[in-house]
Every structure is written in C-alpha cells, then in structure tokens.
Short mmCIF file of C-alpha atoms and ligand atoms in Angstrom, two decimals:
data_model
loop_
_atom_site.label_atom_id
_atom_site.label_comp_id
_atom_site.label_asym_id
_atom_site.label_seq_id
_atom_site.Cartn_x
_atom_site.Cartn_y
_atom_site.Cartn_z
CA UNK A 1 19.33 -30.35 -17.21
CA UNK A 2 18.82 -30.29 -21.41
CA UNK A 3 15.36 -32.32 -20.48
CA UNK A 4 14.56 -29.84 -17.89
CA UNK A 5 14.94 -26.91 -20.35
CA UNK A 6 13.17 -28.62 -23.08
CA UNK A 7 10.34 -29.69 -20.93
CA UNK A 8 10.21 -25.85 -19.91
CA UNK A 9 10.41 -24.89 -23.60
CA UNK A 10 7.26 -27.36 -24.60
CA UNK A 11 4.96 -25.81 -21.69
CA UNK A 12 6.42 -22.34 -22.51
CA UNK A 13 6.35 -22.11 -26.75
CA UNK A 14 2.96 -20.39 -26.80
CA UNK A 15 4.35 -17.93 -24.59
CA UNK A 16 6.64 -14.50 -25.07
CA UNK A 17 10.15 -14.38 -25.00
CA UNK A 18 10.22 -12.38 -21.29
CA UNK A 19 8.10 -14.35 -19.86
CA UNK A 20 10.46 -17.71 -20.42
CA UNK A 21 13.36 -15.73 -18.92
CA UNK A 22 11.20 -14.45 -16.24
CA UNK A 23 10.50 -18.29 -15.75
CA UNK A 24 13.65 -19.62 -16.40
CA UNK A 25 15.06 -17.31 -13.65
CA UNK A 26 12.78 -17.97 -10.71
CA UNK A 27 13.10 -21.72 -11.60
CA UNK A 28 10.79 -24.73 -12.49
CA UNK A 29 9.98 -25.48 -9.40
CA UNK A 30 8.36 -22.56 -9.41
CA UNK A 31 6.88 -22.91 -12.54
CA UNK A 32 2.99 -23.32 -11.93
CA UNK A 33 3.22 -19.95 -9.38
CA UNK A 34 4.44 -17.91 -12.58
CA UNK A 35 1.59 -19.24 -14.75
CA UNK A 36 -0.62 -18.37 -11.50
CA UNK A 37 -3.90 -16.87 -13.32
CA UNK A 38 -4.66 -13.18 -12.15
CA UNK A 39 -7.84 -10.97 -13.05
CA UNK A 40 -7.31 -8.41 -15.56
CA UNK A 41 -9.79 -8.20 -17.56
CA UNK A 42 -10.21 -4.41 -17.17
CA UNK A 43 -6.84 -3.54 -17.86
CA UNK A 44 -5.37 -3.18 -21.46
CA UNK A 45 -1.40 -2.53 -22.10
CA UNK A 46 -0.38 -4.80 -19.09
CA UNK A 47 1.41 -8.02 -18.32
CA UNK A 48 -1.30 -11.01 -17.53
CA UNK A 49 0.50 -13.35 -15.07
CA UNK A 50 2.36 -12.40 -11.72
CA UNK A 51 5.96 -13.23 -11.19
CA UNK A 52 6.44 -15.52 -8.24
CA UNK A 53 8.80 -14.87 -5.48
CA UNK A 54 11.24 -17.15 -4.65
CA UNK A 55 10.60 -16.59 -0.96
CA UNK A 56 7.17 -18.33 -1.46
CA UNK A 57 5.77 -20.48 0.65
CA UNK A 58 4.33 -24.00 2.38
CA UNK A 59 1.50 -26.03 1.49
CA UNK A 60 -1.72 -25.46 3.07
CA UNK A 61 -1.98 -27.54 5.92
CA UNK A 62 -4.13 -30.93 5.63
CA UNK A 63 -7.98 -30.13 6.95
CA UNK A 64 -8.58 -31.73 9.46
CA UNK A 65 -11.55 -33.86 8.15
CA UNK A 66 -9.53 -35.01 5.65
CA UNK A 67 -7.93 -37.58 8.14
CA UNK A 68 -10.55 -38.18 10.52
CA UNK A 69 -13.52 -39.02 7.82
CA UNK A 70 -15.84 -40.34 10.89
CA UNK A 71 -16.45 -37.08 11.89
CA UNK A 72 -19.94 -35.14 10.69
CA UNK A 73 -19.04 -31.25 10.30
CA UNK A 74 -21.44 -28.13 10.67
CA UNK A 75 -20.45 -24.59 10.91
CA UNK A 76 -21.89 -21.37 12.67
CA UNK A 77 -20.74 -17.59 11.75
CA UNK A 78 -20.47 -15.45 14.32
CA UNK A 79 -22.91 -12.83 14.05
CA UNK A 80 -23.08 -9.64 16.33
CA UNK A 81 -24.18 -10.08 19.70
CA UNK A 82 -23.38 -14.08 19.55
CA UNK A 83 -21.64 -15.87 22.68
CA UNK A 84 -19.75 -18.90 22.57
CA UNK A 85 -23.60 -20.57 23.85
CA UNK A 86 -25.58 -18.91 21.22
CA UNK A 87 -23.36 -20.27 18.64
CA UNK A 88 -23.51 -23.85 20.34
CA UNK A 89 -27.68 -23.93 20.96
CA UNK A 90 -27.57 -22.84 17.24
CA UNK A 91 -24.99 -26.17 16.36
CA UNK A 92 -27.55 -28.07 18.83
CA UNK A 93 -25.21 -28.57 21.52
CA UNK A 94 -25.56 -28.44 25.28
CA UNK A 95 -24.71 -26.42 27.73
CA UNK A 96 -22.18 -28.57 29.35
CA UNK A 97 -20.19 -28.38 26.00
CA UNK A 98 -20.52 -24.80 25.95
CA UNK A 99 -18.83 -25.98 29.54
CA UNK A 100 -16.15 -28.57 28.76
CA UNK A 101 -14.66 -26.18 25.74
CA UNK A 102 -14.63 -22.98 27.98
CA UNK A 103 -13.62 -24.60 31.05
CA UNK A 104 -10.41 -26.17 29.26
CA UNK A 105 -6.95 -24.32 29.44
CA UNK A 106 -7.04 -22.28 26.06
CA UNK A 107 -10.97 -21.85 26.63
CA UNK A 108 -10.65 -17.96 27.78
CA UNK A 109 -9.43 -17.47 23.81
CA UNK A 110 -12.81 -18.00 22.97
CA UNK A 111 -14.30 -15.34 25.31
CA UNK A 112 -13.71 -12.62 22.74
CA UNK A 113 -15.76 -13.59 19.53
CA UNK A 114 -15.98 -11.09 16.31
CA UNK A 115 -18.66 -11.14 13.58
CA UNK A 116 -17.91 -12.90 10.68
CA UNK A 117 -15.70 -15.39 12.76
CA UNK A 118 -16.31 -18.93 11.49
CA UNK A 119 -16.89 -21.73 13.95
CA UNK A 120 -17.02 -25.79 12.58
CA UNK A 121 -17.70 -28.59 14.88
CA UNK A 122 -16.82 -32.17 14.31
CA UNK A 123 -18.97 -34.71 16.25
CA UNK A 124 -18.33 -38.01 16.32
CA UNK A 125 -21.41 -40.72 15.63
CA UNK A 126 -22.28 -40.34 19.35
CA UNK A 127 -22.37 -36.76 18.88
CA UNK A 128 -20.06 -35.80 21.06
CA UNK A 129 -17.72 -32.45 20.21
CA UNK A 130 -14.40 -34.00 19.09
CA UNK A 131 -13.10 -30.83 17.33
CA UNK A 132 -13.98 -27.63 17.09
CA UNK A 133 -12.13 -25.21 14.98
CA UNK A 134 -12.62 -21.00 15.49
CA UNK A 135 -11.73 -19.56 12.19
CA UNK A 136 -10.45 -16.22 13.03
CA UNK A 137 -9.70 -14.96 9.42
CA UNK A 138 -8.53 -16.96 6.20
CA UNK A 139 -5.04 -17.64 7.61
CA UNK A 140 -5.89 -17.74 11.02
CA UNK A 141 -7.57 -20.56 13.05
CA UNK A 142 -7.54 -22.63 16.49
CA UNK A 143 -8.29 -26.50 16.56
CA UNK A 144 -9.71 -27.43 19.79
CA UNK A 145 -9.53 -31.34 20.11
CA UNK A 146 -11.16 -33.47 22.44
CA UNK A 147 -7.91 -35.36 24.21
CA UNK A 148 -9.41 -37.85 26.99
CA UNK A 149 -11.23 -35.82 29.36
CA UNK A 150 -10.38 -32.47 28.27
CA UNK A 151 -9.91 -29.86 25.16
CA UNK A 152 -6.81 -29.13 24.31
CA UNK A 153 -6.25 -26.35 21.33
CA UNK A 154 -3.18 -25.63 18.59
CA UNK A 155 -3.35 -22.31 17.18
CA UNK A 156 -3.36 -23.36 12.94
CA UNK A 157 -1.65 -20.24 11.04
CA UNK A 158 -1.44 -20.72 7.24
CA UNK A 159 0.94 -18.26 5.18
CA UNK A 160 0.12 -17.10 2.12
CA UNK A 161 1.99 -17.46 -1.18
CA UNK A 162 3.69 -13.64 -2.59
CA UNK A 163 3.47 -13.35 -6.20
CA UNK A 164 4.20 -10.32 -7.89
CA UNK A 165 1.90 -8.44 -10.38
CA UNK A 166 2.69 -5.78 -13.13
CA UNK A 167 0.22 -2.28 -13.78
CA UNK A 168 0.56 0.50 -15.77
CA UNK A 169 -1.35 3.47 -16.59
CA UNK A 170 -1.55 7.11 -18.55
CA UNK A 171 -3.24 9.87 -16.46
CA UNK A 172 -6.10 11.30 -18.45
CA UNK A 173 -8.53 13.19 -16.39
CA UNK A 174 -7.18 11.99 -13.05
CA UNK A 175 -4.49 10.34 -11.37
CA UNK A 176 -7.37 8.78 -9.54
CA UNK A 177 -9.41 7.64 -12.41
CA UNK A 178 -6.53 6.32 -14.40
CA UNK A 179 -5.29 4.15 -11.37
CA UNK A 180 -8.94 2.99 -11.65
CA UNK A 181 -9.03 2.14 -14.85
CA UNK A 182 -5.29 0.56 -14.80
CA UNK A 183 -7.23 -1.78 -11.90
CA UNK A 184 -5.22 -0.40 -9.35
CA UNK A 185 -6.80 -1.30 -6.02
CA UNK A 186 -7.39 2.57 -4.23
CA UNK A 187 -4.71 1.85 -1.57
CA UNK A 188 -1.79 1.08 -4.15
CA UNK A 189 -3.09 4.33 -6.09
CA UNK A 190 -2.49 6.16 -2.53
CA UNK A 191 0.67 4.48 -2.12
CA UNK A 192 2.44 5.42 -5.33
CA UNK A 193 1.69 8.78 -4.90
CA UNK A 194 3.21 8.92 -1.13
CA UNK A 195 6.07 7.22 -2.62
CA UNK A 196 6.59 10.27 -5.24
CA UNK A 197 5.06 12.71 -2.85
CA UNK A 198 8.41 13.91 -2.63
CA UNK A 199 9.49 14.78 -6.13
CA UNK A 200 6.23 15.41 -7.70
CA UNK A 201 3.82 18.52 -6.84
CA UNK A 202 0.02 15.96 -7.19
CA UNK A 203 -1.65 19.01 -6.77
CA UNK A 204 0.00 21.27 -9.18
CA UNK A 205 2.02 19.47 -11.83
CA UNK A 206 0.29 16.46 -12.95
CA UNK A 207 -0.84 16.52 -16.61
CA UNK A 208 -2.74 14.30 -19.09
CA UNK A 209 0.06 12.03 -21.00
CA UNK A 210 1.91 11.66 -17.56
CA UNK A 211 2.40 7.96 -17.15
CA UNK A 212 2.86 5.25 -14.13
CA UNK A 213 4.24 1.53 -13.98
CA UNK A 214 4.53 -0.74 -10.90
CA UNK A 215 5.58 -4.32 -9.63
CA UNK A 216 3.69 -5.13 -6.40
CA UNK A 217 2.66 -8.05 -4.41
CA UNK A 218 -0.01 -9.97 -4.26
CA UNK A 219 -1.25 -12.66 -1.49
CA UNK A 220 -2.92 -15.68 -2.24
CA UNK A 221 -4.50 -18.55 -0.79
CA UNK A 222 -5.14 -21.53 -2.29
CA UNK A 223 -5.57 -19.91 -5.38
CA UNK A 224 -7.33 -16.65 -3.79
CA UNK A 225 -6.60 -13.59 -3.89
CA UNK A 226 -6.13 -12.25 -0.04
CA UNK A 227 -4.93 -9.11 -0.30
CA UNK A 228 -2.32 -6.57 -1.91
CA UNK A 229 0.67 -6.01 -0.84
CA UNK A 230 3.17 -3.42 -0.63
CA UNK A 231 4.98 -2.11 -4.40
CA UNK A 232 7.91 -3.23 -4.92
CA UNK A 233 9.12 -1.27 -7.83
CA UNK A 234 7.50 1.63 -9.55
CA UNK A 235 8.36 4.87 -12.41
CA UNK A 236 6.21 7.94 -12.72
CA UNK A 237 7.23 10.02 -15.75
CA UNK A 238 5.93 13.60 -14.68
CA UNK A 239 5.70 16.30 -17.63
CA UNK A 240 7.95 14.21 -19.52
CA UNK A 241 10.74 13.28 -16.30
CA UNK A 242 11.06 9.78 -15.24
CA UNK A 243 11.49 8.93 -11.65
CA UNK A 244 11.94 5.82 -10.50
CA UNK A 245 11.48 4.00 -6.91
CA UNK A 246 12.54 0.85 -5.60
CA UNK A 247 11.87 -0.62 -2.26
CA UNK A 248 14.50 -2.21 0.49
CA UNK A 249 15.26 -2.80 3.91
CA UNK A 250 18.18 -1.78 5.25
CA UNK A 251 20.78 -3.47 7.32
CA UNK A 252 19.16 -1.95 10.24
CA UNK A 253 15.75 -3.56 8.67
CA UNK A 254 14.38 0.27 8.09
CA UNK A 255 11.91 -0.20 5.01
CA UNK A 256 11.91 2.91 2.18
CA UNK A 257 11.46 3.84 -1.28
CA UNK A 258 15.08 4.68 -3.07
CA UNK A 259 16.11 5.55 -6.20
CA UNK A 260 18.07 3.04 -8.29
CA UNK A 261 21.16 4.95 -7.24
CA UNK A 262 20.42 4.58 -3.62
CA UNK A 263 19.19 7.83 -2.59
CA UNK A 264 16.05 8.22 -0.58
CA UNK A 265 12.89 8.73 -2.00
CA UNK A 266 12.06 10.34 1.18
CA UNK A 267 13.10 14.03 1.47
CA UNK A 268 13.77 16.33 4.60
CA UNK A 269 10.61 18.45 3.36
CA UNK A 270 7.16 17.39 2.23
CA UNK A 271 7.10 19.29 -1.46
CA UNK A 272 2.79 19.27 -0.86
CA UNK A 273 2.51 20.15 3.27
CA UNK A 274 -1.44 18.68 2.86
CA UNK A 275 -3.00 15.82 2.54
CA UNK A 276 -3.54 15.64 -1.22
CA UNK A 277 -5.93 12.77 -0.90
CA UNK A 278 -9.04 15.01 0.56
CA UNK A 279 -8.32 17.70 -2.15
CA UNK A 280 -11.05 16.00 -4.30
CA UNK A 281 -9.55 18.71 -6.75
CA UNK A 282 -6.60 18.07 -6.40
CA UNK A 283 -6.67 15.13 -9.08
CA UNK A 284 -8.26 17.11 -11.19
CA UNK A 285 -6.44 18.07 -14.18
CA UNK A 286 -9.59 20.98 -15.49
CA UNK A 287 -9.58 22.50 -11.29
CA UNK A 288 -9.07 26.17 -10.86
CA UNK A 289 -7.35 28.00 -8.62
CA UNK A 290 -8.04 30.67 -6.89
CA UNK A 291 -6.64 34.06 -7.92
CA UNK A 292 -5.42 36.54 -5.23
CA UNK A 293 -4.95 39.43 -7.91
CA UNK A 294 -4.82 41.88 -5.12
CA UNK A 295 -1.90 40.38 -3.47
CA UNK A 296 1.11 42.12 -4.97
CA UNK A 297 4.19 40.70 -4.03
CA UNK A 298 2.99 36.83 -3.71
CA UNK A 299 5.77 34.67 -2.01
CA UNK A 300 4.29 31.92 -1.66
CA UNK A 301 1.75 29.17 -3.48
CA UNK A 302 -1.92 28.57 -2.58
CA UNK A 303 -3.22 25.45 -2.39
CA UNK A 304 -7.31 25.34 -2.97
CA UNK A 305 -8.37 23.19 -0.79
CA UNK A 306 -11.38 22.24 1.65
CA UNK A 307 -11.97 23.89 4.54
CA UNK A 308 -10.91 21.45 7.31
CA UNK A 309 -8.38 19.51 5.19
CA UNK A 310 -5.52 18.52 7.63
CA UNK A 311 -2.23 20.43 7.15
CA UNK A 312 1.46 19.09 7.80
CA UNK A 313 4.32 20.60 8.85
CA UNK A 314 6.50 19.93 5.57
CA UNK A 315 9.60 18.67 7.29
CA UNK A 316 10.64 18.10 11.16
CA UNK A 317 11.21 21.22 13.07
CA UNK A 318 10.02 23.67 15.37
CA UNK A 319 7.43 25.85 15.67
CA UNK A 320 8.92 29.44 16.37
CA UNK A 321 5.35 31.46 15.64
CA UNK A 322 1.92 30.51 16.31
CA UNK A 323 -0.75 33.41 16.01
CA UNK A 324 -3.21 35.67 14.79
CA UNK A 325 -2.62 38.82 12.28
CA UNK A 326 -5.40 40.51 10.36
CA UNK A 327 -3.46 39.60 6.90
CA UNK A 328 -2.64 36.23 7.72
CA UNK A 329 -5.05 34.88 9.85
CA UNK A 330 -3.97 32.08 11.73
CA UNK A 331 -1.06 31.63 10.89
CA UNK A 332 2.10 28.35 12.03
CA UNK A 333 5.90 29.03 11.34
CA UNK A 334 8.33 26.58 11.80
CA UNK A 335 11.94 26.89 11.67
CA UNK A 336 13.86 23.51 10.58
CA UNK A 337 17.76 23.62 11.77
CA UNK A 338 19.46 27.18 10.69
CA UNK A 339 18.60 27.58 6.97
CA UNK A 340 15.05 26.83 6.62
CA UNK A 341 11.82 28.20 7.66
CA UNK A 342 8.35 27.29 6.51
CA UNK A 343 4.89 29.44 6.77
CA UNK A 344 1.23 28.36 6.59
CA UNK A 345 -1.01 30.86 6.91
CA UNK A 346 -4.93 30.97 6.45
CA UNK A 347 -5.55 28.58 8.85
CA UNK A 348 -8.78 27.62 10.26
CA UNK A 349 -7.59 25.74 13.19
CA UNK A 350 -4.14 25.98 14.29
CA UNK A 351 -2.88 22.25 16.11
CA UNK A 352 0.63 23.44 17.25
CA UNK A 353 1.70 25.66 19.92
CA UNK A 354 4.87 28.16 19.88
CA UNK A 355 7.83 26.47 21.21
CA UNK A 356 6.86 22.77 20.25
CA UNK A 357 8.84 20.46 18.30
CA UNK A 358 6.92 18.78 14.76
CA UNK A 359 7.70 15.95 12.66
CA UNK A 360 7.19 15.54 9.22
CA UNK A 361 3.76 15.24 8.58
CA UNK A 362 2.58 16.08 11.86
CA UNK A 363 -0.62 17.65 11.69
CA UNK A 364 -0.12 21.65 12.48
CA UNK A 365 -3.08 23.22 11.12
CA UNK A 366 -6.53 22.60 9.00
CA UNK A 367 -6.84 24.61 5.94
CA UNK A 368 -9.52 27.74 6.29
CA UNK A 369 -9.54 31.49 4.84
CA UNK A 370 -8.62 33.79 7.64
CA UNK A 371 -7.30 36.77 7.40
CA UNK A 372 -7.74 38.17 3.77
CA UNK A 373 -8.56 35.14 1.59
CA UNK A 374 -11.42 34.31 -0.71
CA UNK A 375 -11.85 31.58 -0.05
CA UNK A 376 -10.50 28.18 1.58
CA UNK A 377 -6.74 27.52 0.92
CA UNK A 378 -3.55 27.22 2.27
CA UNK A 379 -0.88 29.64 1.71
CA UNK A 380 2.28 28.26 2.28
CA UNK A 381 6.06 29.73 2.13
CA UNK A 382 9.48 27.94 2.03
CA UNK A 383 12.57 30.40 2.86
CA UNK A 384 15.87 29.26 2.44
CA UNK A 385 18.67 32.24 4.54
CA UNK A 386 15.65 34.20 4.85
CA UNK A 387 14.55 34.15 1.50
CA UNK A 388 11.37 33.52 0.00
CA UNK A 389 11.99 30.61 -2.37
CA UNK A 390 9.17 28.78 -4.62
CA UNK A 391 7.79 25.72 -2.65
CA UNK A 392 6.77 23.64 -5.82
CA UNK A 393 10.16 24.32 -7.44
CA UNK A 394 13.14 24.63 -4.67
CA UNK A 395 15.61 22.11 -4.55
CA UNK A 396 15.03 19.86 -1.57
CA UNK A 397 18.00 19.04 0.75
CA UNK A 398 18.60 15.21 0.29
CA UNK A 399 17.93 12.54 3.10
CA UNK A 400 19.53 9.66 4.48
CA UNK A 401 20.64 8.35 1.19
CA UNK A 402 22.24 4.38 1.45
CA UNK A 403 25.33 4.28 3.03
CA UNK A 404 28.16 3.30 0.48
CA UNK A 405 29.63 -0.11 2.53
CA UNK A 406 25.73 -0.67 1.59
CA UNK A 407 25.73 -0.08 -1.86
CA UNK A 408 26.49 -3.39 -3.22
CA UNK A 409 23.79 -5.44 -0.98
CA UNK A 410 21.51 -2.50 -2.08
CA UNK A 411 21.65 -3.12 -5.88
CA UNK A 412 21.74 -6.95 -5.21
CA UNK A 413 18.59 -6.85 -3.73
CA UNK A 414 17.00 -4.08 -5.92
CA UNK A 415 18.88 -4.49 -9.65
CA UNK A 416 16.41 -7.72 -10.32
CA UNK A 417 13.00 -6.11 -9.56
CA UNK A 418 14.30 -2.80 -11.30
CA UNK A 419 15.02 -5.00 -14.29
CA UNK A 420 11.14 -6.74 -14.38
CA UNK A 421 9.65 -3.47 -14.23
CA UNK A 422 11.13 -2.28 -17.43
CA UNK A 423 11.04 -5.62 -19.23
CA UNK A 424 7.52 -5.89 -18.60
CA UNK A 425 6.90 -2.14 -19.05
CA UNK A 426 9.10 -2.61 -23.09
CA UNK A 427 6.84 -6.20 -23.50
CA UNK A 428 3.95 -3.88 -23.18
CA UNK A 429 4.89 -0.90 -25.25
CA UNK A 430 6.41 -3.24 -28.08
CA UNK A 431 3.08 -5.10 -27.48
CA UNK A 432 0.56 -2.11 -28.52
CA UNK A 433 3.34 -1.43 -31.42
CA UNK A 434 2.40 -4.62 -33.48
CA UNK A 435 2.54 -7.77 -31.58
CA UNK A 436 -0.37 -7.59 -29.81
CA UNK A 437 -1.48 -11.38 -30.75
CA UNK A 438 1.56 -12.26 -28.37
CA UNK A 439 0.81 -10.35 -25.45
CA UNK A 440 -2.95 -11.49 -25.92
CA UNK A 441 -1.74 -15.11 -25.52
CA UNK A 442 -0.72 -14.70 -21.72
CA UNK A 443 -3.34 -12.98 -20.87
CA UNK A 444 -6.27 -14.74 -22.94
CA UNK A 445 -4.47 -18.08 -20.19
CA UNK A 446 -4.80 -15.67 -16.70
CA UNK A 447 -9.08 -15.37 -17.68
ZN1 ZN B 1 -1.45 33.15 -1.16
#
C-alpha cells in the first residue's frame, strides 16, 4: 500500500493538491482515465482534466485483422443512393457475393443501408470474402464471417468510457455567448437552463456578473471524444442567489434534477410558459420590452417574443376557456386543481380546445398580438384563490420532493459529485487569486 501511494505521489507531485485527492479517491487503477487529456484551450478559469467514473468501462475489442493478418482489407462508405451491390462492384466483387452475404440468415440486416455507414471487406489471397464488417456508427458494428459454406454474423457493440469534465462561466452579454465562450457545447447550454428553468426567470432576471459551474459527462472512444453527456452537477448564482442541482435516479429509476436537500428541481408550474430558446432576445441582457402604457391596471407580465414562438401551458391542468375577446385576442385559460389558474392571452394560434386536459409544457398556443397589443408578445397571468399574483415572483408550490426512507441513498449517491463541483469550482477561484502557475500545470498536460 505505502509503495502504491508513493508511486501515486511521484506521477502526481507536479500536480495540485485536489487533483491527488480526486485521484486518490477514484483509485489507481484508474489513474491514466483521470490524467485523460481534454480540449480546453478556449476556456480560462476551469479545471483541465476530467474525473473518471468508477463505473467505466471494457477494453475495446481486438480488430479483427489483428488476428487473422492473411487477410487484405478495403473499405467502402455508404453514400446516398448505394445498395449492398453498388458498394460490392465498387470493392470489385461479384454478384454472387452480393448473393452469398444477402442470402445468409442475418443478410436482411443489410437491406437497410445509411450514408456514412462504413463497410470493410477482408479477402483472403484467393480473394474470396472471408469477413465483412458493416460499421453502423463508432460503437456499433456487425462481423459477417465466412463459416464453411455460409455467412454467419455477430453484432460487435463497443461501450464507451464516462469521464467527467468541469465548466464554468460569468454571463456577460448573454447566457448564450458566455456558455460559448466557457466551451459549453449548445446542448449542455440548453440543458442547464431547463434544469433552472424552474427557479430562474431566463427571460427577465438574468444579469451580467451572474455566474454558472457544472460537472458533466463525457464519452470517449479510444481516446475520442464521442459525445456529451448528460450534467451531473451544476450551481447558477442568479442576481447574487446560488442554486444548486444535482442529478439521480430514483428507486423507481425516475431520472431528475434535485437540490442537495432532496427537493425537486422540477416545479408544478413552468416560472417562463415559452420556449425561451427561440426568444433570440431573450438572452439578451441590452433587449427592450415592450411598454403597454395604456394598460392601467396590468396583472400580468409580457413576454416580447416572436410571433409564432410556441407557448406552454405552465403546469398540468385543464383548459376551462378557449376564445376570442376584442381585448384579449385569443386568448387559453387553464385551471390547475382548486387554487390555481393561469391566462395567456395575445395569441396568434390557439392549440387547445375548452374542456381538454394539458401537461406541463404542452404546447397551448403560439405567441401573436391580438386583441390590443403592439406588437408580438405573450401576456400571461398566474392567480392564486382568484387573485392576480406576479408570475416571475410567486412562490411555486413544491413537487415530488425525495421521499425521506430515500434520503440517505439520495445523499450517498449525490454528496460526492456535489463535493467535486465546489472543489473544482474553489481550485479555480483560488487559482485566478494567485496561483495560477498551478492550475496552468494541469492544463498546459490536457493540450
Ligand atoms: Zn400585458
């Protein structure tokens, strides 16, 4: 054990204190996944290297070449509008191959072909087809294999090893941008807003100085990056509030974002009922809104928005009105249970009918300006008892928080990644505060 550790020390004394406990917990078996190098160059104020799972992984299986070295290999990518005999006449093979593979029991897989698809064939010196492999994507193939008279085929699937990667980022002009420029791929930008969607108004409330961190996965292969993953941990300090989301699976394998307390992420209402992804403006921190001076008694908030942008219904419910007024234009109301009723008015298109049951996030409307508007926007209204209360501030009833014979497995699972985001998000800030030299050793290793 003392050799282990000191052999872990000697690799590790170039590197920062957190990153030999981050190490030292996952193991030394696991050693060369944590010094796995990752891409940043774009991104100051962050942790280089990803932190491996333990969960990880097999080795890649053995090509197939690799143990039969007779064979001579080409390779032919599908290409739109290619059949299984174009793709042989371009490999110079006959028709009765095209035959023998199609003909065998598995052949009908290879009646659907998509561009892009790989195929390889392995002849032997007479140049008959011993093996032919149809590489369906980077983790998916199927190995035909000549066996006597006929093909048979083994479906090959290789999984990819999870490691776990560290961002951060201040919002200057836009939440957008600054994901950007934190090299956040767009689909963990859209992500980490969904997951605050809930607490945070993105159209309203964001401001310059507001401030993100996440731990999410990455999949490689072979030492390629795949794909990204789902976050696994993340903060958002809003005007100065921190919230924090952590993800688990439940004992009835339900996946959602909690808080570190155990209370869902997810609320009974929507606090933004529109998709705040197609309000370009919406991420826009120097957008104006549109005034409605004339409108006395204003119960509600307007959200500037394209014409056409889809509308939800902000919580699951029923639709009690569906209509037309001159004021309103088209106009959706939907109860939810006995204390809560929400309006959208302005519509341009209204999707729901009186009478029908919605979900969260249904789709009830698009956003227009009928009735008297200026211009395109939603006007929407939350009443609580009957009584107009403000949307963007209201306190939302809780749901489905973790059931307490839960708790404990909860913060097992959740305590450790909790724990990694603010260690690495404290390396980085002590980082930028002086010891810059330190951080810049991991991540001059991950270029
Ligand atoms: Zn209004």
């Amino acid at each position: 054990m003392h050799k282990t550790v000191r052999f872990m020390q000697s690799i590790l004394k170039d590197f920062p204190r957190h990153h030999l406990i981050m190490a030292t917990a996952v193991g030394c078996c696991l050693l060369a996944l944590a010094l796995y190098p990752v891409s940043n160059a774009e991104a100051n104020r962050q942790v280089a290297e990803p932190i491996a799972i333990p969960a990880a992984t097999q080795p890649p299986a053995t090509p197939a070449e690799e143990v039969e070295p007779a064979l001579k290999w080409t390779e032919q990518r599908v290409s739109s509008g290619d059949s299984l005999s174009t793709l042989f006449t371009r490999a110079e093979l006959t028709a009765a191959d095209v035959y023998e593979v199609s003909s065998s029991p598995d052949g009908k897989l290879l009646r659907n072909l998509y561009p892009g698809e790989l195929f390889r064939f392995g002849l032997d010196r007479s140049g008959q087809l011993q093996e032919l492999h149809h590489v369906q994507s980077k983790l998916v193939s199927r190995v035909f294999t000549l066996d006597g008279e006929s093909y048979s085929s083994e479906q090959l699937v290789l999984k990819p090893d999870t490691l776990l990667n560290y961002r951060e980022g201040v919002i200057k002009d836009s939440l957008y941008m600054s994901g950007l420029e934190a090299n956040l791929p767009d689909k963990l930008i859209m992500e980490l807003a969904n997951i605050f969607a809930w607490d945070i108004d993105f159209v309203f409330d964001i401001r310059g100085g507001d401030s993100f961190s996440l731990l999410f996965e990455e999949h490689f292969l072979e030492g390629e990056k795949l794909s990204v993953g789902n976050i696994i941990a993340a903060t958002f300090t809003n005007r100065g509030k921190t919230f924090q989301a952590v993800r688990y699976t439940n004992g009835q394998g339900a996946t959602n974002y909690y808080t570190p307390e155990g209370l869902s992420m997810r609320k009974a209402f929507l606090r933004t009922p529109l998709d705040i992804f197609r309000i370009s403006s919406g991420f826009n921190l120097k957008r104006k809104h549109p005034i409605h001076k004339k409108v006395k008694a204003h119960r509600g908030v307007d959200y500037a928005a394209p014409r056409g942008t889809p509308v939800y219904s902000a919580g699951d419910g029923k639709v009690i009105a569906a209509g037309y007024s001159k004021a309103n234009g088209n106009f959706v109301f939907v109860q939810h249970g006995q204390t809560y009723i929400t309006k959208y008015l302005h519509l341009n298109n209204k999707k729901v009918r009186k009478g029908q049951s919605v979900r969260q996030r249904q789709l009830i409307g698009t956003v227009g300006s009928t009735g008297y508007a200026t211009g395109p926007h939603l006007h929407y209204e939350f009443l609580v008892n009957g009584v107009h209360r403000n949307p963007r501030t209201v306190k939302l009833p809780q749901a489905n928080p973790i059931p307490k014979a839960e708790l404990v497995a909860f913060q097992t699972a959740t305590q450790p990644m909790l724990t990694q985001l603010a260690e690495y998000g404290g390396a980085s800030t002590f980082a930028t505060s002086g010891s810059a030299a330190d951080m810049n050793a991991g991540a001059a290793s991950a270029n």
